[in-house]
XYZ file of C-alpha atoms in Angstrom:
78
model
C 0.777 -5.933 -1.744
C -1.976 -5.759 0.661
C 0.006 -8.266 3.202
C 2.878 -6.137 2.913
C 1.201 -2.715 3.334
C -1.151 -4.427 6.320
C 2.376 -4.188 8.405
C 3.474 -0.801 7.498
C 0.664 1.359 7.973
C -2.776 1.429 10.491
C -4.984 2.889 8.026
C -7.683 0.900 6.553
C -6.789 -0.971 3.621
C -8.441 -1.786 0.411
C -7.830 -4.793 -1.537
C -7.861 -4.659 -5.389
C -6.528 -6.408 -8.228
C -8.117 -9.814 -9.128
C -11.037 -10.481 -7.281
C -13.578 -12.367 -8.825
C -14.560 -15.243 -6.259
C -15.678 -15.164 -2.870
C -12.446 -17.210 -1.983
C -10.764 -13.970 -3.038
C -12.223 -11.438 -0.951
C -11.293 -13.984 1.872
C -7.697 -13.992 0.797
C -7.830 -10.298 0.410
C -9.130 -9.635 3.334
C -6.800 -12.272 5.536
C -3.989 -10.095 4.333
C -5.331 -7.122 5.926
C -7.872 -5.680 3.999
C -10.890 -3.880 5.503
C -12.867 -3.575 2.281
C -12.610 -5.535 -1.363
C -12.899 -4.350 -4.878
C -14.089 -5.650 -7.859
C -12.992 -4.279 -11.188
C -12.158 -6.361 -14.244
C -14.554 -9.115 -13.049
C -17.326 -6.931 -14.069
C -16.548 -6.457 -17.693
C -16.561 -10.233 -18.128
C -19.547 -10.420 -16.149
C -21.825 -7.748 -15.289
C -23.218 -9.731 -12.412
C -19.811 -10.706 -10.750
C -20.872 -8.618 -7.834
C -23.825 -9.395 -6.997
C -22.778 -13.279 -7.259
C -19.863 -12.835 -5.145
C -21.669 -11.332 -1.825
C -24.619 -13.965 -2.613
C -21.488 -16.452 -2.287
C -19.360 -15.312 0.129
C -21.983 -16.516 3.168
C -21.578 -20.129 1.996
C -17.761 -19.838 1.821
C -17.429 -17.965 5.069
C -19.389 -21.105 6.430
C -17.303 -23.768 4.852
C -14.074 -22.226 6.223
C -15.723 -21.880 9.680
C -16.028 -17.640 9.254
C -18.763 -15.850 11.624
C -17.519 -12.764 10.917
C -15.264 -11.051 8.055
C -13.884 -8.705 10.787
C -12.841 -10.990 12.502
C -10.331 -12.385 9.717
C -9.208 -9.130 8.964
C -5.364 -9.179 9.095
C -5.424 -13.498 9.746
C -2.717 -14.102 7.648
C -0.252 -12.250 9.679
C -1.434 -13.754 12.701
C 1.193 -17.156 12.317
């Protein structure tokens, strides 16, 4: 949903539903969002949070990433 919405509106989007990796906010945030959410992850694990932005540096670095705005919308970009 966030891909599709990314090309209908100009309003800052934010990504929810699934997120419980690093690698997800990523994908989120290729499709066009401008912020990521965490829900359910957090019930399973209290700490998914707090591991996620402690991860997402090393991801952004192993996909070549110096800055999440600059991914924003990357997807669409093909």
């Amino acid at each position: 949903m966030v891909y599709a919405v990314y090309d209908a509106v100009k309003i800052p989007i934010i990504g929810m539903g699934g997120v419980s990796s690093a690698r997800d906010v990523i994908e989120m945030m290729l499709a066009g969002a401008t912020a990521v959410s965490v829900g359910a992850a957090n019930l399973v694990n209290p700490y998914a949070s707090k591991e996620i932005v402690e991860d997402l540096p090393k991801v952004m670095e192993e996909y070549k990433i110096d800055s999440l705005e600059s991914i924003i919308g990357g997807a669409h970009n093909g």
